[in-house]
């Protein structure tokens, strides 16, 4: 079951440094939302607050609320590890566990959460997750081979399968195609389109065309200058952001005049 995310008055800090200021945004369930903006504007930092990955860095903290279907992920007594089973993450560089087989990579998150699972259930879950990541056909005959033997695009789909296996409601992707060739990129974009029927997908991308192709809504982040906090400037349907944005800064960015 995919869920909606409502962010209220969110400030993100690294120590005393305010990295992202006063974000308010509603991310719809079963949709793809893209975060765009120049480097250093806080979009990846903000993305990481949505599953509390941000706070693995020393001194990092947030103020404000991130509500997953009304439940505050930063509420008292909420376990960040549990949050990450509901809100999965796929990183910029594919990061399968190199010494693990393809099969064990898919099951890694499940085992990490100490879920006991029978061999036949595990087999079913591996197949279902790899099918969900459009990778099953390519790897079904070599599930016991190391994940590191796959191509970059396949490794990224393996990481998506690993994220799916724990049955999250939300999948975050931080520039998932930036390390990939055009054909692999297309495969991931097609997959994102399919994932939104089951998940809420949020993607950070530097690629304007990609944002325009895959997302339903787009959030534009910007920064006034070095040392200043990133801010959410505009958030709307993707078609509107790319054709008739309300802010001049958004128009300048999407038309390539800066950034």
PDB file of C-alpha atoms in Angstrom:
ATOM      1  CA  UNK A   1       0.000   0.000   0.000  1.00  0.00           C
ATOM      2  CA  UNK A   2       1.551   3.254  -1.053  1.00  0.00           C
ATOM      3  CA  UNK A   3       1.149   6.233   1.251  1.00  0.00           C
ATOM      4  CA  UNK A   4       1.170   9.990   0.975  1.00  0.00           C
ATOM      5  CA  UNK A   5       3.782  12.196   2.600  1.00  0.00           C
ATOM      6  CA  UNK A   6       3.015  15.573   4.145  1.00  0.00           C
ATOM      7  CA  UNK A   7       5.969  17.715   5.166  1.00  0.00           C
ATOM      8  CA  UNK A   8       5.309  20.643   7.488  1.00  0.00           C
ATOM      9  CA  UNK A   9       7.697  23.492   8.355  1.00  0.00           C
ATOM     10  CA  UNK A  10      10.795  21.342   7.875  1.00  0.00           C
ATOM     11  CA  UNK A  11      14.235  22.795   8.621  1.00  0.00           C
ATOM     12  CA  UNK A  12      17.273  20.589   8.108  1.00  0.00           C
ATOM     13  CA  UNK A  13      20.523  21.232   9.968  1.00  0.00           C
ATOM     14  CA  UNK A  14      24.099  19.987   9.885  1.00  0.00           C
ATOM     15  CA  UNK A  15      25.278  21.129  13.305  1.00  0.00           C
ATOM     16  CA  UNK A  16      24.536  24.878  13.373  1.00  0.00           C
ATOM     17  CA  UNK A  17      24.321  25.142   9.585  1.00  0.00           C
ATOM     18  CA  UNK A  18      20.779  25.431   8.231  1.00  0.00           C
ATOM     19  CA  UNK A  19      20.958  23.375   5.012  1.00  0.00           C
ATOM     20  CA  UNK A  20      17.305  23.427   3.975  1.00  0.00           C
ATOM     21  CA  UNK A  21      14.778  25.973   5.205  1.00  0.00           C
ATOM     22  CA  UNK A  22      11.052  25.808   5.805  1.00  0.00           C
ATOM     23  CA  UNK A  23       9.847  23.146   3.382  1.00  0.00           C
ATOM     24  CA  UNK A  24       6.112  22.512   3.153  1.00  0.00           C
ATOM     25  CA  UNK A  25       5.077  19.929   0.570  1.00  0.00           C
ATOM     26  CA  UNK A  26       2.419  17.262   0.044  1.00  0.00           C
ATOM     27  CA  UNK A  27       3.546  14.240  -1.946  1.00  0.00           C
ATOM     28  CA  UNK A  28       0.708  12.159  -3.305  1.00  0.00           C
ATOM     29  CA  UNK A  29       0.472   8.393  -2.995  1.00  0.00           C
ATOM     30  CA  UNK A  30       0.947   6.302  -6.150  1.00  0.00           C
ATOM     31  CA  UNK A  31       2.683   9.075  -8.036  1.00  0.00           C
ATOM     32  CA  UNK A  32       6.190  10.059  -9.094  1.00  0.00           C
ATOM     33  CA  UNK A  33       7.489  13.334  -7.682  1.00  0.00           C
ATOM     34  CA  UNK A  34      10.760  14.780  -8.991  1.00  0.00           C
ATOM     35  CA  UNK A  35      13.039  17.162  -7.083  1.00  0.00           C
ATOM     36  CA  UNK A  36      15.101  19.386  -9.368  1.00  0.00           C
ATOM     37  CA  UNK A  37      17.428  22.340  -8.826  1.00  0.00           C
ATOM     38  CA  UNK A  38      21.100  23.336  -9.035  1.00  0.00           C
ATOM     39  CA  UNK A  39      23.824  21.439  -7.177  1.00  0.00           C
ATOM     40  CA  UNK A  40      24.013  22.220  -3.478  1.00  0.00           C
ATOM     41  CA  UNK A  41      20.417  23.438  -3.194  1.00  0.00           C
ATOM     42  CA  UNK A  42      19.444  20.799  -0.638  1.00  0.00           C
ATOM     43  CA  UNK A  43      17.279  18.491  -2.734  1.00  0.00           C
ATOM     44  CA  UNK A  44      19.231  15.312  -1.843  1.00  0.00           C
ATOM     45  CA  UNK A  45      19.498  16.437   1.783  1.00  0.00           C
ATOM     46  CA  UNK A  46      15.742  16.951   1.882  1.00  0.00           C
ATOM     47  CA  UNK A  47      15.125  13.585   0.196  1.00  0.00           C
ATOM     48  CA  UNK A  48      17.167  11.874   2.911  1.00  0.00           C
ATOM     49  CA  UNK A  49      15.031  13.408   5.657  1.00  0.00           C
ATOM     50  CA  UNK A  50      12.038  11.495   4.266  1.00  0.00           C
ATOM     51  CA  UNK A  51      13.412   8.212   5.633  1.00  0.00           C
ATOM     52  CA  UNK A  52      15.709   9.623   8.330  1.00  0.00           C
ATOM     53  CA  UNK A  53      18.873   8.748   6.400  1.00  0.00           C
ATOM     54  CA  UNK A  54      19.946  12.339   6.945  1.00  0.00           C
ATOM     55  CA  UNK A  55      20.607  11.774  10.616  1.00  0.00           C
ATOM     56  CA  UNK A  56      23.219   9.042  10.101  1.00  0.00           C
ATOM     57  CA  UNK A  57      25.629  11.987   9.740  1.00  0.00           C
ATOM     58  CA  UNK A  58      26.928  13.340  13.066  1.00  0.00           C
ATOM     59  CA  UNK A  59      25.277  16.614  14.103  1.00  0.00           C
ATOM     60  CA  UNK A  60      22.492  16.278  11.555  1.00  0.00           C
ATOM     61  CA  UNK A  61      18.961  16.983  12.757  1.00  0.00           C
ATOM     62  CA  UNK A  62      15.608  18.307  11.620  1.00  0.00           C
ATOM     63  CA  UNK A  63      12.863  20.523  12.984  1.00  0.00           C
ATOM     64  CA  UNK A  64       9.301  20.161  11.749  1.00  0.00           C
ATOM     65  CA  UNK A  65       7.213  17.179  10.729  1.00  0.00           C
ATOM     66  CA  UNK A  66       7.299  14.486   8.074  1.00  0.00           C
ATOM     67  CA  UNK A  67       3.955  12.691   8.115  1.00  0.00           C
ATOM     68  CA  UNK A  68       3.481   9.329   6.417  1.00  0.00           C
ATOM     69  CA  UNK A  69      -0.296   8.960   6.092  1.00  0.00           C
ATOM     70  CA  UNK A  70      -0.608  11.238   9.124  1.00  0.00           C
ATOM     71  CA  UNK A  71       2.034   9.584  11.319  1.00  0.00           C
ATOM     72  CA  UNK A  72       5.042  11.730  12.182  1.00  0.00           C
ATOM     73  CA  UNK A  73       8.243   9.885  11.259  1.00  0.00           C
ATOM     74  CA  UNK A  74      10.077  12.130  13.749  1.00  0.00           C
ATOM     75  CA  UNK A  75       7.584  11.568  16.561  1.00  0.00           C
ATOM     76  CA  UNK A  76       8.793  10.495  20.018  1.00  0.00           C
ATOM     77  CA  UNK A  77       9.727   6.828  20.199  1.00  0.00           C
ATOM     78  CA  UNK A  78       9.722   6.299  16.425  1.00  0.00           C
ATOM     79  CA  UNK A  79      12.535   3.931  15.410  1.00  0.00           C
ATOM     80  CA  UNK A  80      14.479   5.201  12.352  1.00  0.00           C
ATOM     81  CA  UNK A  81      15.191   1.605  11.283  1.00  0.00           C
ATOM     82  CA  UNK A  82      11.452   0.907  11.154  1.00  0.00           C
ATOM     83  CA  UNK A  83      10.943   4.123   9.174  1.00  0.00           C
ATOM     84  CA  UNK A  84      13.383   2.805   6.553  1.00  0.00           C
ATOM     85  CA  UNK A  85      11.360  -0.376   6.058  1.00  0.00           C
ATOM     86  CA  UNK A  86       8.374   1.808   5.113  1.00  0.00           C
ATOM     87  CA  UNK A  87      10.412   4.307   3.092  1.00  0.00           C
ATOM     88  CA  UNK A  88      13.061   2.591   0.963  1.00  0.00           C
ATOM     89  CA  UNK A  89      16.048   4.266  -0.692  1.00  0.00           C
ATOM     90  CA  UNK A  90      17.968   3.757  -3.921  1.00  0.00           C
ATOM     91  CA  UNK A  91      21.251   5.642  -4.217  1.00  0.00           C
ATOM     92  CA  UNK A  92      23.123   7.374  -6.986  1.00  0.00           C
ATOM     93  CA  UNK A  93      25.696   4.641  -7.465  1.00  0.00           C
ATOM     94  CA  UNK A  94      24.396   1.097  -7.534  1.00  0.00           C
ATOM     95  CA  UNK A  95      25.539  -0.472  -4.254  1.00  0.00           C
ATOM     96  CA  UNK A  96      24.802  -4.185  -4.220  1.00  0.00           C
ATOM     97  CA  UNK A  97      26.729  -6.024  -1.499  1.00  0.00           C
ATOM     98  CA  UNK A  98      29.690  -7.250  -3.588  1.00  0.00           C
ATOM     99  CA  UNK A  99      30.366 -10.510  -1.744  1.00  0.00           C
ATOM    100  CA  UNK A 100      26.705 -11.534  -1.657  1.00  0.00           C
ATOM    101  CA  UNK A 101      24.874 -13.495  -4.322  1.00  0.00           C
ATOM    102  CA  UNK A 102      22.103 -11.859  -6.325  1.00  0.00           C
ATOM    103  CA  UNK A 103      19.590 -13.835  -4.232  1.00  0.00           C
ATOM    104  CA  UNK A 104      21.121 -12.746  -0.909  1.00  0.00           C
ATOM    105  CA  UNK A 105      21.255  -9.141  -2.083  1.00  0.00           C
ATOM    106  CA  UNK A 106      17.495  -9.157  -2.624  1.00  0.00           C
ATOM    107  CA  UNK A 107      16.926 -10.671   0.821  1.00  0.00           C
ATOM    108  CA  UNK A 108      19.471  -8.468   2.645  1.00  0.00           C
ATOM    109  CA  UNK A 109      16.955  -5.926   3.952  1.00  0.00           C
ATOM    110  CA  UNK A 110      14.522  -8.611   5.035  1.00  0.00           C
ATOM    111  CA  UNK A 111      17.243 -10.415   6.996  1.00  0.00           C
ATOM    112  CA  UNK A 112      18.504  -7.156   8.466  1.00  0.00           C
ATOM    113  CA  UNK A 113      15.056  -6.658   9.982  1.00  0.00           C
ATOM    114  CA  UNK A 114      15.349 -10.120  11.574  1.00  0.00           C
ATOM    115  CA  UNK A 115      12.350 -11.398   9.703  1.00  0.00           C
ATOM    116  CA  UNK A 116      12.393 -15.186   9.812  1.00  0.00           C
ATOM    117  CA  UNK A 117      11.437 -16.525   6.427  1.00  0.00           C
ATOM    118  CA  UNK A 118      11.168 -20.068   5.073  1.00  0.00           C
ATOM    119  CA  UNK A 119      13.210 -21.173   2.065  1.00  0.00           C
ATOM    120  CA  UNK A 120      10.163 -21.382  -0.190  1.00  0.00           C
ATOM    121  CA  UNK A 121       8.839 -17.979   0.955  1.00  0.00           C
ATOM    122  CA  UNK A 122      12.301 -16.546   0.365  1.00  0.00           C
ATOM    123  CA  UNK A 123      12.379 -18.026  -3.144  1.00  0.00           C
ATOM    124  CA  UNK A 124       8.968 -16.517  -3.884  1.00  0.00           C
ATOM    125  CA  UNK A 125      10.022 -13.131  -2.511  1.00  0.00           C
ATOM    126  CA  UNK A 126      13.249 -13.118  -4.549  1.00  0.00           C
ATOM    127  CA  UNK A 127      11.334 -13.901  -7.729  1.00  0.00           C
ATOM    128  CA  UNK A 128       8.585 -11.369  -7.007  1.00  0.00           C
ATOM    129  CA  UNK A 129      11.071  -8.594  -6.136  1.00  0.00           C
ATOM    130  CA  UNK A 130      13.261  -9.237  -9.182  1.00  0.00           C
ATOM    131  CA  UNK A 131      10.165  -9.355 -11.401  1.00  0.00           C
ATOM    132  CA  UNK A 132       9.087  -6.075  -9.842  1.00  0.00           C
ATOM    133  CA  UNK A 133      12.465  -4.596 -10.770  1.00  0.00           C
ATOM    134  CA  UNK A 134      12.286  -6.043 -14.316  1.00  0.00           C
ATOM    135  CA  UNK A 135      15.403  -8.101 -13.662  1.00  0.00           C
ATOM    136  CA  UNK A 136      14.117 -11.646 -13.155  1.00  0.00           C
ATOM    137  CA  UNK A 137      14.424 -12.775 -16.778  1.00  0.00           C
ATOM    138  CA  UNK A 138      18.053 -11.654 -16.969  1.00  0.00           C
ATOM    139  CA  UNK A 139      19.263 -13.231 -13.718  1.00  0.00           C
ATOM    140  CA  UNK A 140      16.991 -16.172 -12.899  1.00  0.00           C
ATOM    141  CA  UNK A 141      19.631 -18.716 -13.953  1.00  0.00           C
ATOM    142  CA  UNK A 142      22.436 -17.160 -11.904  1.00  0.00           C
ATOM    143  CA  UNK A 143      20.869 -16.194  -8.586  1.00  0.00           C
ATOM    144  CA  UNK A 144      23.830 -17.676  -6.680  1.00  0.00           C
ATOM    145  CA  UNK A 145      26.415 -15.590  -8.561  1.00  0.00           C
ATOM    146  CA  UNK A 146      27.702 -12.348  -6.979  1.00  0.00           C
ATOM    147  CA  UNK A 147      25.650  -9.192  -7.532  1.00  0.00           C
ATOM    148  CA  UNK A 148      28.856  -7.364  -8.442  1.00  0.00           C
ATOM    149  CA  UNK A 149      29.035  -9.400 -11.680  1.00  0.00           C
ATOM    150  CA  UNK A 150      26.050  -7.559 -13.145  1.00  0.00           C
ATOM    151  CA  UNK A 151      26.225  -4.498 -15.397  1.00  0.00           C
ATOM    152  CA  UNK A 152      25.705  -1.057 -13.824  1.00  0.00           C
ATOM    153  CA  UNK A 153      22.101  -0.857 -14.993  1.00  0.00           C
ATOM    154  CA  UNK A 154      21.381  -4.364 -13.732  1.00  0.00           C
ATOM    155  CA  UNK A 155      23.030  -3.581 -10.398  1.00  0.00           C
ATOM    156  CA  UNK A 156      20.778  -0.548 -10.004  1.00  0.00           C
ATOM    157  CA  UNK A 157      17.708  -2.686 -10.727  1.00  0.00           C
ATOM    158  CA  UNK A 158      19.016  -5.213  -8.184  1.00  0.00           C
ATOM    159  CA  UNK A 159      19.141  -2.392  -5.612  1.00  0.00           C
ATOM    160  CA  UNK A 160      15.550  -1.526  -6.517  1.00  0.00           C
ATOM    161  CA  UNK A 161      14.587  -5.199  -6.036  1.00  0.00           C
ATOM    162  CA  UNK A 162      16.303  -5.118  -2.623  1.00  0.00           C
ATOM    163  CA  UNK A 163      14.274  -2.000  -1.718  1.00  0.00           C
ATOM    164  CA  UNK A 164      11.008  -3.597  -2.898  1.00  0.00           C
ATOM    165  CA  UNK A 165      11.611  -6.850  -0.978  1.00  0.00           C
ATOM    166  CA  UNK A 166      10.876  -5.296   2.428  1.00  0.00           C
ATOM    167  CA  UNK A 167       7.459  -4.115   1.132  1.00  0.00           C
ATOM    168  CA  UNK A 168       7.886  -0.354   1.580  1.00  0.00           C
ATOM    169  CA  UNK A 169       5.146   2.133   0.805  1.00  0.00           C
ATOM    170  CA  UNK A 170       7.527   4.787  -0.492  1.00  0.00           C
ATOM    171  CA  UNK A 171      10.663   4.474  -2.636  1.00  0.00           C
ATOM    172  CA  UNK A 172      13.151   7.354  -2.659  1.00  0.00           C
ATOM    173  CA  UNK A 173      15.700   7.543  -5.493  1.00  0.00           C
ATOM    174  CA  UNK A 174      18.689   9.876  -5.338  1.00  0.00           C
ATOM    175  CA  UNK A 175      19.789  10.434  -8.943  1.00  0.00           C
ATOM    176  CA  UNK A 176      19.349   6.743  -9.726  1.00  0.00           C
ATOM    177  CA  UNK A 177      20.534   7.053 -13.340  1.00  0.00           C
ATOM    178  CA  UNK A 178      23.451   9.463 -13.088  1.00  0.00           C
ATOM    179  CA  UNK A 179      26.031   6.648 -13.219  1.00  0.00           C
ATOM    180  CA  UNK A 180      24.271   4.759 -16.019  1.00  0.00           C
ATOM    181  CA  UNK A 181      24.400   4.673 -19.822  1.00  0.00           C
ATOM    182  CA  UNK A 182      21.365   5.844 -21.875  1.00  0.00           C
ATOM    183  CA  UNK A 183      19.905   2.348 -22.420  1.00  0.00           C
ATOM    184  CA  UNK A 184      20.094   1.457 -18.721  1.00  0.00           C
ATOM    185  CA  UNK A 185      18.650   4.874 -17.907  1.00  0.00           C
ATOM    186  CA  UNK A 186      15.664   4.158 -20.131  1.00  0.00           C
ATOM    187  CA  UNK A 187      15.150   0.796 -18.387  1.00  0.00           C
ATOM    188  CA  UNK A 188      15.111   2.508 -14.967  1.00  0.00           C
ATOM    189  CA  UNK A 189      12.746   5.222 -16.238  1.00  0.00           C
ATOM    190  CA  UNK A 190      10.341   2.579 -17.569  1.00  0.00           C
ATOM    191  CA  UNK A 191      10.573   0.814 -14.235  1.00  0.00           C
ATOM    192  CA  UNK A 192       9.796   4.027 -12.287  1.00  0.00           C
ATOM    193  CA  UNK A 193       6.665   4.407 -14.414  1.00  0.00           C
ATOM    194  CA  UNK A 194       5.599   0.874 -13.419  1.00  0.00           C
ATOM    195  CA  UNK A 195       6.507   1.242  -9.734  1.00  0.00           C
ATOM    196  CA  UNK A 196       4.109   4.110  -9.196  1.00  0.00           C
ATOM    197  CA  UNK A 197       1.108   1.794  -9.496  1.00  0.00           C
ATOM    198  CA  UNK A 198       2.203   0.226  -6.184  1.00  0.00           C
ATOM    199  CA  UNK A 199       4.446   2.800  -4.491  1.00  0.00           C
ATOM    200  CA  UNK A 200       4.884   6.483  -3.858  1.00  0.00           C
ATOM    201  CA  UNK A 201       8.096   7.325  -5.744  1.00  0.00           C
ATOM    202  CA  UNK A 202      10.258  10.395  -5.104  1.00  0.00           C
ATOM    203  CA  UNK A 203      13.264  10.999  -7.331  1.00  0.00           C
ATOM    204  CA  UNK A 204      16.074  13.569  -7.268  1.00  0.00           C
ATOM    205  CA  UNK A 205      17.413  14.214 -10.748  1.00  0.00           C
ATOM    206  CA  UNK A 206      19.758  16.653 -12.493  1.00  0.00           C
ATOM    207  CA  UNK A 207      18.304  15.616 -15.809  1.00  0.00           C
ATOM    208  CA  UNK A 208      15.484  17.955 -16.844  1.00  0.00           C
ATOM    209  CA  UNK A 209      14.275  15.632 -19.596  1.00  0.00           C
ATOM    210  CA  UNK A 210      14.123  12.789 -17.110  1.00  0.00           C
ATOM    211  CA  UNK A 211      12.027  14.822 -14.671  1.00  0.00           C
ATOM    212  CA  UNK A 212       9.713  15.785 -17.525  1.00  0.00           C
ATOM    213  CA  UNK A 213       9.430  12.172 -18.697  1.00  0.00           C
ATOM    214  CA  UNK A 214       8.911  10.266 -15.457  1.00  0.00           C
ATOM    215  CA  UNK A 215       7.260  12.538 -12.902  1.00  0.00           C
ATOM    216  CA  UNK A 216       3.694  13.626 -12.240  1.00  0.00           C
ATOM    217  CA  UNK A 217       4.725  16.547 -10.057  1.00  0.00           C
ATOM    218  CA  UNK A 218       7.988  18.474  -9.827  1.00  0.00           C
ATOM    219  CA  UNK A 219       9.480  20.455  -6.951  1.00  0.00           C
ATOM    220  CA  UNK A 220      12.105  23.083  -7.808  1.00  0.00           C
ATOM    221  CA  UNK A 221      14.670  23.850  -5.107  1.00  0.00           C
ATOM    222  CA  UNK A 222      17.102  26.759  -5.234  1.00  0.00           C
ATOM    223  CA  UNK A 223      19.733  28.477  -3.154  1.00  0.00           C
ATOM    224  CA  UNK A 224      20.429  32.205  -2.822  1.00  0.00           C
ATOM    225  CA  UNK A 225      24.194  31.674  -2.585  1.00  0.00           C
ATOM    226  CA  UNK A 226      26.943  29.646  -0.963  1.00  0.00           C
ATOM    227  CA  UNK A 227      26.342  29.185   2.754  1.00  0.00           C
ATOM    228  CA  UNK A 228      22.658  30.013   2.385  1.00  0.00           C
ATOM    229  CA  UNK A 229      19.955  27.384   2.976  1.00  0.00           C
ATOM    230  CA  UNK A 230      18.227  25.587   0.132  1.00  0.00           C
ATOM    231  CA  UNK A 231      14.551  26.408  -0.300  1.00  0.00           C
ATOM    232  CA  UNK A 232      11.582  24.936  -2.094  1.00  0.00           C
ATOM    233  CA  UNK A 233      10.716  27.592  -4.662  1.00  0.00           C
ATOM    234  CA  UNK A 234       7.844  26.026  -6.545  1.00  0.00           C
ATOM    235  CA  UNK A 235       5.902  22.772  -6.622  1.00  0.00           C
ATOM    236  CA  UNK A 236       3.309  21.892  -9.230  1.00  0.00           C
ATOM    237  CA  UNK A 237       2.263  19.437 -11.907  1.00  0.00           C
ATOM    238  CA  UNK A 238       5.315  18.613 -13.979  1.00  0.00           C
ATOM    239  CA  UNK A 239       3.722  19.909 -17.181  1.00  0.00           C
ATOM    240  CA  UNK A 240       3.105  23.276 -15.498  1.00  0.00           C
ATOM    241  CA  UNK A 241       6.628  23.537 -14.058  1.00  0.00           C
ATOM    242  CA  UNK A 242       8.133  22.942 -17.504  1.00  0.00           C
ATOM    243  CA  UNK A 243       5.729  25.069 -19.529  1.00  0.00           C
ATOM    244  CA  UNK A 244       4.278  27.848 -17.383  1.00  0.00           C
ATOM    245  CA  UNK A 245       6.010  28.027 -13.987  1.00  0.00           C
ATOM    246  CA  UNK A 246       4.918  30.849 -11.711  1.00  0.00           C
ATOM    247  CA  UNK A 247       8.433  31.808 -10.554  1.00  0.00           C
ATOM    248  CA  UNK A 248      11.051  33.386 -12.798  1.00  0.00           C
ATOM    249  CA  UNK A 249      13.829  31.373 -11.124  1.00  0.00           C
ATOM    250  CA  UNK A 250      12.042  28.146 -12.048  1.00  0.00           C
ATOM    251  CA  UNK A 251      11.644  29.279 -15.637  1.00  0.00           C
ATOM    252  CA  UNK A 252      15.322  30.243 -15.858  1.00  0.00           C
ATOM    253  CA  UNK A 253      16.387  26.877 -14.476  1.00  0.00           C
ATOM    254  CA  UNK A 254      14.192  24.627 -16.603  1.00  0.00           C
ATOM    255  CA  UNK A 255      15.003  26.592 -19.741  1.00  0.00           C
ATOM    256  CA  UNK A 256      18.744  26.199 -19.053  1.00  0.00           C
ATOM    257  CA  UNK A 257      19.544  29.857 -18.359  1.00  0.00           C
ATOM    258  CA  UNK A 258      21.278  28.942 -15.107  1.00  0.00           C
ATOM    259  CA  UNK A 259      22.174  25.972 -12.956  1.00  0.00           C
TER     260      UNK A 259
END
